[in-house]
Coordinates of N, CA and C in Angstrom, one line a residue:
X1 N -62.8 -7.2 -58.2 CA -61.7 -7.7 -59.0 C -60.7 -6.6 -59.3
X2 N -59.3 -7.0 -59.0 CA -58.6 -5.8 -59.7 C -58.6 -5.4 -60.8
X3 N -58.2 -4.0 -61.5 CA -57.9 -4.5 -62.4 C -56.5 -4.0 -63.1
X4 N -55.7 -4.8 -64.1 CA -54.9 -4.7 -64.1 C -54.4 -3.8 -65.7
X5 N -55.1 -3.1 -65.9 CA -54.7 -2.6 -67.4 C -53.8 -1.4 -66.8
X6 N -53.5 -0.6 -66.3 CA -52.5 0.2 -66.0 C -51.4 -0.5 -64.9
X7 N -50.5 -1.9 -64.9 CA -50.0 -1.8 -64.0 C -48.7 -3.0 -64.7
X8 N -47.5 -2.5 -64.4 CA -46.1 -2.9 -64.5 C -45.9 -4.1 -63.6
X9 N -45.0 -5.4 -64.3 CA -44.4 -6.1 -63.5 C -43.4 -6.0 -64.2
X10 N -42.6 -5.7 -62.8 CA -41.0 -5.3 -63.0 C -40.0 -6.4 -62.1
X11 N -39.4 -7.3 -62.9 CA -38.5 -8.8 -62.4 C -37.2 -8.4 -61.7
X12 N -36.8 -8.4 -61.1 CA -35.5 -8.5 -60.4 C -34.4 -9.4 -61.3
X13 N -33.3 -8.8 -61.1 CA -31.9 -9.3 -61.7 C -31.1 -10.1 -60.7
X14 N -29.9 -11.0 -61.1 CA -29.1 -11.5 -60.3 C -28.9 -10.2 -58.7
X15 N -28.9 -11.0 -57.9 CA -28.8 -10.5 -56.6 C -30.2 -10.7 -55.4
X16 N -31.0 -11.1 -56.2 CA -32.5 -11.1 -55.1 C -32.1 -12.3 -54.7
X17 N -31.6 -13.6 -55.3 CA -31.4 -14.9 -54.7 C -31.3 -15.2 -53.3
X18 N -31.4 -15.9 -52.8 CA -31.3 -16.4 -51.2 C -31.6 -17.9 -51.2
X19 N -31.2 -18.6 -49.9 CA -31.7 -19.9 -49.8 C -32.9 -20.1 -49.2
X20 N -33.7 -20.8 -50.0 CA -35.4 -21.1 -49.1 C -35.6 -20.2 -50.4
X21 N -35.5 -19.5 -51.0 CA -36.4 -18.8 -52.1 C -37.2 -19.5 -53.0
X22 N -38.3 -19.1 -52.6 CA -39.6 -19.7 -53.8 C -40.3 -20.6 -52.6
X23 N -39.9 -21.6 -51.8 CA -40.0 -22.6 -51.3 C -41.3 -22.6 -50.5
X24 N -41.6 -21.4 -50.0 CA -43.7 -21.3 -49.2 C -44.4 -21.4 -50.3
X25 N -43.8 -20.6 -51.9 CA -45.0 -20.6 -52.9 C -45.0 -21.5 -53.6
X26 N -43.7 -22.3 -53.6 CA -43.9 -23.7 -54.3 C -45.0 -24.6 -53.9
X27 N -44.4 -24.7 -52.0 CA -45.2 -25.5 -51.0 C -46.6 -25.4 -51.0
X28 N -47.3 -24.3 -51.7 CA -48.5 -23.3 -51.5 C -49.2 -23.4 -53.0
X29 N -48.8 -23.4 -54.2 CA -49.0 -23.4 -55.2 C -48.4 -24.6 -56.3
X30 N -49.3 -25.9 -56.8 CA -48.6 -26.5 -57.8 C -48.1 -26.3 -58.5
X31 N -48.5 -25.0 -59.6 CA -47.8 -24.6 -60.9 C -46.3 -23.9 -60.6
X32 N -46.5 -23.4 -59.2 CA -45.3 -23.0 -59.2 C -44.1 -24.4 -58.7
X33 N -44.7 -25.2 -58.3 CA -43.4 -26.2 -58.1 C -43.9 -27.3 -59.4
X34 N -44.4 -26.9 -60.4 CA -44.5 -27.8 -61.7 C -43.4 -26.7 -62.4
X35 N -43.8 -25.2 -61.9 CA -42.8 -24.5 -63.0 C -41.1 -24.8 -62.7
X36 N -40.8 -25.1 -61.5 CA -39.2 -25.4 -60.5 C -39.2 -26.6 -61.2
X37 N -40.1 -28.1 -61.3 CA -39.4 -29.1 -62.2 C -39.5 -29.0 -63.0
X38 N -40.2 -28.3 -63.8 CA -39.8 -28.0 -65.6 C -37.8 -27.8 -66.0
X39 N -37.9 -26.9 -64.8 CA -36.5 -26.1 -64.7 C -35.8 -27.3 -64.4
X40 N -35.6 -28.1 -63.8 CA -35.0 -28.8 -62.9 C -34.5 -29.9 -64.2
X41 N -35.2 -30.1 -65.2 CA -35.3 -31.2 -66.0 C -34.3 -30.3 -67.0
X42 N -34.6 -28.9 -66.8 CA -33.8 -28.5 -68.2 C -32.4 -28.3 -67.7
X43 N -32.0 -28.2 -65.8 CA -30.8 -28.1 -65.7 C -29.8 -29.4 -64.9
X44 N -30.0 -30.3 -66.2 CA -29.4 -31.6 -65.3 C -28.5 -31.6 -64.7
X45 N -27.4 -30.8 -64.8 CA -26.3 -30.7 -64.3 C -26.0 -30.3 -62.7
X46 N -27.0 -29.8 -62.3 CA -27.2 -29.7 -61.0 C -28.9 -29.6 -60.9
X47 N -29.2 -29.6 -59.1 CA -30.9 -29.9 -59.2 C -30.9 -28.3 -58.4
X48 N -31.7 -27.4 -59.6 CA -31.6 -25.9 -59.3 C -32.7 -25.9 -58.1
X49 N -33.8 -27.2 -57.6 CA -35.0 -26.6 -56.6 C -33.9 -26.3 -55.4
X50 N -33.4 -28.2 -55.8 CA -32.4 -28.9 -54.1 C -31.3 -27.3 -53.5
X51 N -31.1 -26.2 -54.5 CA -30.3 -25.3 -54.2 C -31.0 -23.9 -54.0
X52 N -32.0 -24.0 -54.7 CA -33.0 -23.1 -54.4 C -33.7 -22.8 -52.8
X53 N -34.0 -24.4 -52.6 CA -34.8 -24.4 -51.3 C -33.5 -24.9 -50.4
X54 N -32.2 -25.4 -50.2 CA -31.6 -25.4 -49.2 C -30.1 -25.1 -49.4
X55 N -29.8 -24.6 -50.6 CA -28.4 -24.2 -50.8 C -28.0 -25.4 -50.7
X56 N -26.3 -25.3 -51.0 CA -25.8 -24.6 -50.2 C -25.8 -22.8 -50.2
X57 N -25.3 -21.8 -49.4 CA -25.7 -20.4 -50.3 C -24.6 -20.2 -51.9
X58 N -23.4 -20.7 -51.2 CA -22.2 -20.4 -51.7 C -22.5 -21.0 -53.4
X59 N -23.4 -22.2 -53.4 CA -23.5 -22.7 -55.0 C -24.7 -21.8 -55.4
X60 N -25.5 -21.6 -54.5 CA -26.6 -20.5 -55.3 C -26.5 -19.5 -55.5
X61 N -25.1 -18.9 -55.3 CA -24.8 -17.5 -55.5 C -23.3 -17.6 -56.4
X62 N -23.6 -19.0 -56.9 CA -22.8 -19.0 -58.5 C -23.5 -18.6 -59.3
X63 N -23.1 -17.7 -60.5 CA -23.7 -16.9 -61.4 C -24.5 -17.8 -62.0
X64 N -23.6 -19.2 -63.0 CA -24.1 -20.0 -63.5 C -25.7 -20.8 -62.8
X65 N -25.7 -20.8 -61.4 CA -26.8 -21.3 -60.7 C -27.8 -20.0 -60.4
X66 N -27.5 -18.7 -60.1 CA -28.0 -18.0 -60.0 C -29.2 -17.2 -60.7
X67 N -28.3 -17.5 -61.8 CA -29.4 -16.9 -62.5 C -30.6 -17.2 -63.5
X68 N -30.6 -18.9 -63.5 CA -31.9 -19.6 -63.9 C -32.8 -19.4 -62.5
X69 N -32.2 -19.4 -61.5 CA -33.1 -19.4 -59.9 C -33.8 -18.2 -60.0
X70 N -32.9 -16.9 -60.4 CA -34.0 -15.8 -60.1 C -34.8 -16.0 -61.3
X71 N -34.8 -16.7 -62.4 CA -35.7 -16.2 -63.5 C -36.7 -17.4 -63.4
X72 N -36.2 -18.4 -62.8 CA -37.0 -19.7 -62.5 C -38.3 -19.1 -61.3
X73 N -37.7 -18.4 -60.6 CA -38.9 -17.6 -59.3 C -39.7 -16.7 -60.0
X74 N -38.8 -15.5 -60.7 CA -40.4 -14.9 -61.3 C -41.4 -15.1 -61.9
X75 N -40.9 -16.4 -63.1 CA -41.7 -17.2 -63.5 C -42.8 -17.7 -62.9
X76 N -42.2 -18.6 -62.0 CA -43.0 -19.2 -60.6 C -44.4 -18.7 -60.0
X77 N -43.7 -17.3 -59.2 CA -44.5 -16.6 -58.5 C -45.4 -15.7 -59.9
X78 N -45.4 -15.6 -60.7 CA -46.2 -14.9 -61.7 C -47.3 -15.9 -62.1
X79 N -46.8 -17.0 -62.5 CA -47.8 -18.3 -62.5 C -49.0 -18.5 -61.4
X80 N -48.3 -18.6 -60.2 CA -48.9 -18.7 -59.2 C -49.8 -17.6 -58.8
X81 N -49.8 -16.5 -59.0 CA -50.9 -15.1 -58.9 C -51.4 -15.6 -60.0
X82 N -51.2 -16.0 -61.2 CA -52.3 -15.8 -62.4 C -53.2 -17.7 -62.2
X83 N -52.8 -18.2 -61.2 CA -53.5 -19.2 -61.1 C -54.8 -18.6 -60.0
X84 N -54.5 -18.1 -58.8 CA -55.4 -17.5 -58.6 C -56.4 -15.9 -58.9
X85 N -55.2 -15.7 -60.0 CA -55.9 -14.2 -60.5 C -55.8 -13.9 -61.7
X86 N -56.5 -15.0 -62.7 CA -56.6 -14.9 -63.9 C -56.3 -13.4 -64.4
X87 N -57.1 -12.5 -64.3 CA -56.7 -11.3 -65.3 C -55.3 -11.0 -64.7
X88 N -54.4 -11.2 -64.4 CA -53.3 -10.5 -63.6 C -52.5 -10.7 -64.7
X89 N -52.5 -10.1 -66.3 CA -51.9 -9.7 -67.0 C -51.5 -8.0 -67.2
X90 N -50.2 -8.0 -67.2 CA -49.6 -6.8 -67.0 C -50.0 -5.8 -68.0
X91 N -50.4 -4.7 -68.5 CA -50.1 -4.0 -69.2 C -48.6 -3.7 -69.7
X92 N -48.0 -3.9 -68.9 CA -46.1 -3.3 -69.2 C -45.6 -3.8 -67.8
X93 N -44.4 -4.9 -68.8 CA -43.1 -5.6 -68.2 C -41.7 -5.2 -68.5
X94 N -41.1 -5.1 -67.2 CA -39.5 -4.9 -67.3 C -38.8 -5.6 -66.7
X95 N -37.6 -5.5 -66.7 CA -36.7 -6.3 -65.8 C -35.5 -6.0 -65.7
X96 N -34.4 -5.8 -64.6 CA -33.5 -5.4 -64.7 C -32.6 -6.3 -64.8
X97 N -31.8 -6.0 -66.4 CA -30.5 -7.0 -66.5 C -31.2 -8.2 -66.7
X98 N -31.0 -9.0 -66.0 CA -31.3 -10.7 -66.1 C -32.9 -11.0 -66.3
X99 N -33.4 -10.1 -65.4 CA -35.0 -9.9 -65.1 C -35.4 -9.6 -66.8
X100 N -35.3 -9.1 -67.8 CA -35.4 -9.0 -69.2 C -36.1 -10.0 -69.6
X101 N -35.6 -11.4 -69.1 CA -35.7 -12.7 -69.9 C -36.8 -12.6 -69.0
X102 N -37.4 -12.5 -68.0 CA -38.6 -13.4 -67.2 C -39.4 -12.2 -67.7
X103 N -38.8 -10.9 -68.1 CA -40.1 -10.1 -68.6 C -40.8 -10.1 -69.9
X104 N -39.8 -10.8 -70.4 CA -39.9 -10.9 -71.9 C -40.8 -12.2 -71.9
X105 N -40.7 -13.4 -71.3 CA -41.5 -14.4 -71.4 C -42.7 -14.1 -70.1
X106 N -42.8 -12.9 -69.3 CA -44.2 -12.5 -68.7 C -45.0 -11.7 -70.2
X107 N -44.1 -11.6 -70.7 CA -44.5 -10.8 -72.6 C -45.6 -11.7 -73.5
X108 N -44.9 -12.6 -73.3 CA -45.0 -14.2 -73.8 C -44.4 -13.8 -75.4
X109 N -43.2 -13.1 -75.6 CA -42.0 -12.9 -76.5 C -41.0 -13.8 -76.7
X110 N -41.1 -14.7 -75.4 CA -39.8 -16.2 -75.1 C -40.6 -16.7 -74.3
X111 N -41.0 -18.4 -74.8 CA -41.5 -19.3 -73.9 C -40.4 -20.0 -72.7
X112 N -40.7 -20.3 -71.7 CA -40.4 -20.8 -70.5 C -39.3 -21.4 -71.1
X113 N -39.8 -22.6 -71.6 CA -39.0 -23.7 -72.3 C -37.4 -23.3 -73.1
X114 N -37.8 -22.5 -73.9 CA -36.4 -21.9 -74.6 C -35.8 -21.1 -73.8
X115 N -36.3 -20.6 -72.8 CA -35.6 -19.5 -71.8 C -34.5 -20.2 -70.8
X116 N -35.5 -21.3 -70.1 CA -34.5 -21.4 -69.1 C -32.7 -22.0 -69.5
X117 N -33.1 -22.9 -70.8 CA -31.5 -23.3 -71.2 C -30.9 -21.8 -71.4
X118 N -31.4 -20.6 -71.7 CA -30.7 -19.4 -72.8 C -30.4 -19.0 -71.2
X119 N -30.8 -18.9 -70.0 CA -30.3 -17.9 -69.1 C -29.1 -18.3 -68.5
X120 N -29.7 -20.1 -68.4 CA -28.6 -21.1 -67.6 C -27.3 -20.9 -68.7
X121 N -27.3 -20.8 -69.5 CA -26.3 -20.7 -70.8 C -25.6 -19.0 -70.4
X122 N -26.0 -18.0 -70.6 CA -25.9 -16.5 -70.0 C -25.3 -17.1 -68.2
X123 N -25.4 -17.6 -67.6 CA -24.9 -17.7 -66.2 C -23.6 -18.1 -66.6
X124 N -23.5 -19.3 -67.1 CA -22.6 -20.0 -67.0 C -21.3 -19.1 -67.9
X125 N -21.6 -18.4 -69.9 CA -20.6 -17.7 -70.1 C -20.3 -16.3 -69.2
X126 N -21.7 -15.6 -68.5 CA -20.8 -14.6 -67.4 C -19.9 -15.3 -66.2
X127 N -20.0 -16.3 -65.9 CA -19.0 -16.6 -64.6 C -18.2 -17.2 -65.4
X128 N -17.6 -17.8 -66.2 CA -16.3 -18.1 -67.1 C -15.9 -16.7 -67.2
X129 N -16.4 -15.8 -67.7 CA -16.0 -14.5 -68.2 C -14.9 -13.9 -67.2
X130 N -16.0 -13.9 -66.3 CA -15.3 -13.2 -64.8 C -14.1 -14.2 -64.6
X131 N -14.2 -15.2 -64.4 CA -12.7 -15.9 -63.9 C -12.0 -15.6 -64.8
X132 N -12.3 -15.6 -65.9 CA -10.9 -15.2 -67.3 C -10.4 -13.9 -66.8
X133 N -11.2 -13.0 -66.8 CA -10.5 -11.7 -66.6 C -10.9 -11.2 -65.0
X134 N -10.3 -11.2 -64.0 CA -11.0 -10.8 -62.8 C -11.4 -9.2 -62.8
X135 N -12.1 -9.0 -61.7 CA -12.6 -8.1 -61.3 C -13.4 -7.8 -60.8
X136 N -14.3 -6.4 -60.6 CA -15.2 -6.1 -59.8 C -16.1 -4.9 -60.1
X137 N -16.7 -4.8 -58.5 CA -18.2 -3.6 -59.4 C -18.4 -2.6 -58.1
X138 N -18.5 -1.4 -58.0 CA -18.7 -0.4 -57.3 C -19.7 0.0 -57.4
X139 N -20.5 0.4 -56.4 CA -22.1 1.8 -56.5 C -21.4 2.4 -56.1
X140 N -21.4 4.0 -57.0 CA -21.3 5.0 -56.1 C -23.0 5.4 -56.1
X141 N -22.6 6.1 -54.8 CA -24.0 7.0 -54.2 C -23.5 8.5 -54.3
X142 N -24.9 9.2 -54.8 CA -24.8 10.6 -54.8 C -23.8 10.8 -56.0
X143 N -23.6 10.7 -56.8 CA -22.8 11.3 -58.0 C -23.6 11.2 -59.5
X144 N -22.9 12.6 -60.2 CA -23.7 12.8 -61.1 C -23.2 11.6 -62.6
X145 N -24.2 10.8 -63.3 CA -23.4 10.2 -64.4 C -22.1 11.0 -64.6
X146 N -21.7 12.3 -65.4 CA -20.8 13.0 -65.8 C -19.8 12.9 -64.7
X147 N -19.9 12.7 -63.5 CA -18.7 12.8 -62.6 C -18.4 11.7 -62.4
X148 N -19.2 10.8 -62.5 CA -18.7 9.1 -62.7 C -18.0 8.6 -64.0
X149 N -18.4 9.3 -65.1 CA -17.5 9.1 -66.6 C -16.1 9.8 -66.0
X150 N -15.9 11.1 -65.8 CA -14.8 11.7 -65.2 C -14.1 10.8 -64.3
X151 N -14.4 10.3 -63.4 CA -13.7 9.5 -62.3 C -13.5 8.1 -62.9
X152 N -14.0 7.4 -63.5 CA -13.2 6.3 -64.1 C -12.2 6.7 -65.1
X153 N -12.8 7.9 -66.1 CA -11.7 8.0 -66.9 C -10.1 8.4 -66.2
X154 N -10.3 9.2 -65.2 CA -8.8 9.4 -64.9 C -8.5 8.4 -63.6
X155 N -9.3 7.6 -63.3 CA -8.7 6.2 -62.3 C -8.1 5.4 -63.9
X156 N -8.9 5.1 -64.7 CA -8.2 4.5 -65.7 C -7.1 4.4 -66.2
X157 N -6.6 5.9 -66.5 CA -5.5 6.6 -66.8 C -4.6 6.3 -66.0
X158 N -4.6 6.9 -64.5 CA -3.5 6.7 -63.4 C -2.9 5.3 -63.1
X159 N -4.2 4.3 -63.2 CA -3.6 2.7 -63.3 C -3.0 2.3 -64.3
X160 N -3.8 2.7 -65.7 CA -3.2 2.3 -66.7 C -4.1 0.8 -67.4
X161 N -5.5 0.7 -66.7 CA -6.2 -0.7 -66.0 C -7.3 -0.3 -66.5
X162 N -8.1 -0.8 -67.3 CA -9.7 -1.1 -68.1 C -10.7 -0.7 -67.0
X163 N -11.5 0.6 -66.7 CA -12.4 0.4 -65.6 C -13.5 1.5 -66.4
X164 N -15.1 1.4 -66.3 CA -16.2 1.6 -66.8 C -17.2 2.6 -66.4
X165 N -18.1 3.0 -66.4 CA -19.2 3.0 -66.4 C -20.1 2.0 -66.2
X166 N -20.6 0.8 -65.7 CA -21.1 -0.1 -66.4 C -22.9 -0.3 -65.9
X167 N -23.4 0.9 -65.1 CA -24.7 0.7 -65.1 C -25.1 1.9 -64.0
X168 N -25.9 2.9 -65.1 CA -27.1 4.0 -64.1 C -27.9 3.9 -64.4
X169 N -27.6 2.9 -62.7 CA -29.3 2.8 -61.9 C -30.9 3.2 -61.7
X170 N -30.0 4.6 -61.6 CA -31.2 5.8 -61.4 C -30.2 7.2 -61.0
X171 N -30.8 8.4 -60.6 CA -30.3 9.4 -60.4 C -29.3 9.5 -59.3
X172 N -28.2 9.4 -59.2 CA -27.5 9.5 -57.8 C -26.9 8.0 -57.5
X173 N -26.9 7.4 -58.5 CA -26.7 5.8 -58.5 C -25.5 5.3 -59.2
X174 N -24.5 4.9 -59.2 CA -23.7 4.7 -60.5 C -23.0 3.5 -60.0
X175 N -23.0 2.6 -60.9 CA -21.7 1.4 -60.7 C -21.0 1.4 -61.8
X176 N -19.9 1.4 -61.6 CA -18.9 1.4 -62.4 C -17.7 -0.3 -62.0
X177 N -17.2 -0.6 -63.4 CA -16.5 -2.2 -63.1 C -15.3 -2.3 -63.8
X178 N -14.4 -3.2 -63.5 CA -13.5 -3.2 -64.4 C -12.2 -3.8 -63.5
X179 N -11.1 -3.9 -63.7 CA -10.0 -4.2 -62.9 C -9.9 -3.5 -61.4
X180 N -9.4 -4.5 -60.3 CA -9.6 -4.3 -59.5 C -8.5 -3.0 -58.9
X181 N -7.6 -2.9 -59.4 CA -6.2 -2.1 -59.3 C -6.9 -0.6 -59.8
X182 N -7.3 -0.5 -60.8 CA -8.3 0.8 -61.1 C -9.7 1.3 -60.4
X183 N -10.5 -0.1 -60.1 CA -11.1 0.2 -58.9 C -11.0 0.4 -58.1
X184 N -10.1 0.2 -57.1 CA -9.3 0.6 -56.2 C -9.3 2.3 -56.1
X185 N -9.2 2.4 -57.1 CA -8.4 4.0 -57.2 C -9.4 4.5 -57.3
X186 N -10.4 4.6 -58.0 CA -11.5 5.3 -58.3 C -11.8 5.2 -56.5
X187 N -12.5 4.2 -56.1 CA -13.5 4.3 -55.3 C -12.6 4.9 -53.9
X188 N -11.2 4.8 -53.9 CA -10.4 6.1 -53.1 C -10.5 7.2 -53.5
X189 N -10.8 7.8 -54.8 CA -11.3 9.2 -55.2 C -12.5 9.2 -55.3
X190 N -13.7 8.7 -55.0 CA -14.7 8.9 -55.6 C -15.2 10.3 -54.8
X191 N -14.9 10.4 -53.2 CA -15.5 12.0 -52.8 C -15.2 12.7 -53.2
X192 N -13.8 12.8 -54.1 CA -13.2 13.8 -54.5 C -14.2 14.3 -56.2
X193 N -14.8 13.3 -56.2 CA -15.4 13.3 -57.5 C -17.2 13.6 -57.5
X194 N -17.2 13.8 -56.0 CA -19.0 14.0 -55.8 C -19.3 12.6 -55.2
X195 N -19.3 12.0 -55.0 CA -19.9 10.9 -54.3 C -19.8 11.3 -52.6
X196 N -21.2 10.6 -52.2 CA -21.5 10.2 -50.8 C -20.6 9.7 -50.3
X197 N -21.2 8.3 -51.2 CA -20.8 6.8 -50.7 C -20.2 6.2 -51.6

């Protein structure tokens, strides 16, 4: 038997989505296609499996649809290992960004039930958001945080245009977001600023 007292599940955020996802462990595992209509019931407004298992891609990579799907799958597939592997309780859960909520209810901090309306609710005000104010998101590769604070602040400046910092990754990783006119500029200067890529 394994065992699991020293080991991390760590959830993925918006971006793992694909069409057909979940759809062998569903096929494979009841709880996990009882956990997809639990979901299904709480998102009447569209049928998150019918887009899950066959898209279209373009609606499952709407924020608002996207992001009950990935948290609807970790759910899923986490159920489905603990149906065949009882102890498969984590010692320590994380998740990136969106992944939070499926780690927080692999926590059992937020049940299923209150989650999936609270994420589907989080999709829907980030994709309003974004249409209100457009814009976009850059990785740089290879630059230090400090040269990425530096390089937005004076792309910012030279546009005149709101652009950020808005997430280190890890070491050598940076996205930065904000209006597209300032992004622009930045990611034309970014070698100039230490970046790879």
């Amino acid at each position: 038997m394994l065992d699991f007292s020293k080991t991390a599940f760590v959830f993925p955020g918006q971006g793992a989505q694909y069409v057909g996802m979940l759809k062998d462990v569903a096929d494979a595992y009841a709880v996990a296609q009882e956990t997809v209509e639990q979901a299904d019931a709480a998102t009447a407004e569209f049928s998150l499996s019918q887009l899950m298992y066959e898209g279209p891609e373009e609606q499952l990579n709407d924020t608002k649809v996207t992001q009950p799907a990935v948290y609807v799958a970790g759910i899923a597939m986490l159920r489905a290992l603990q149906s065949e592997m009882p102890n498969a309780l984590p010692a320590f859960v994380a998740g990136h960004s969106l992944g939070e909520f499926t780690a927080l209810t692999a926590a059992g901090a937020l049940s299923f039930e209150d989650a999936v309306p609270l994420v589907r609710e989080r999709g829907r005000l980030m994709q309003e958001a974004g249409a209100q104010h457009a814009g976009g998101m850059a990785a740089l590769l290879g630059i230090s945080a400090e040269d990425a604070a530096r390089l937005v602040k004076d792309a910012g400046e030279q546009t005149g245009e709101v652009l950020v910092v808005a997430n280190d990754n890890c070491p050598g990783q940076i996205v930065i977001s904000g209006d597209n006119t300032a992004l622009d500029a930045a990611v034309a200067m970014a070698k100039d600023y230490g970046a790879r890529r």
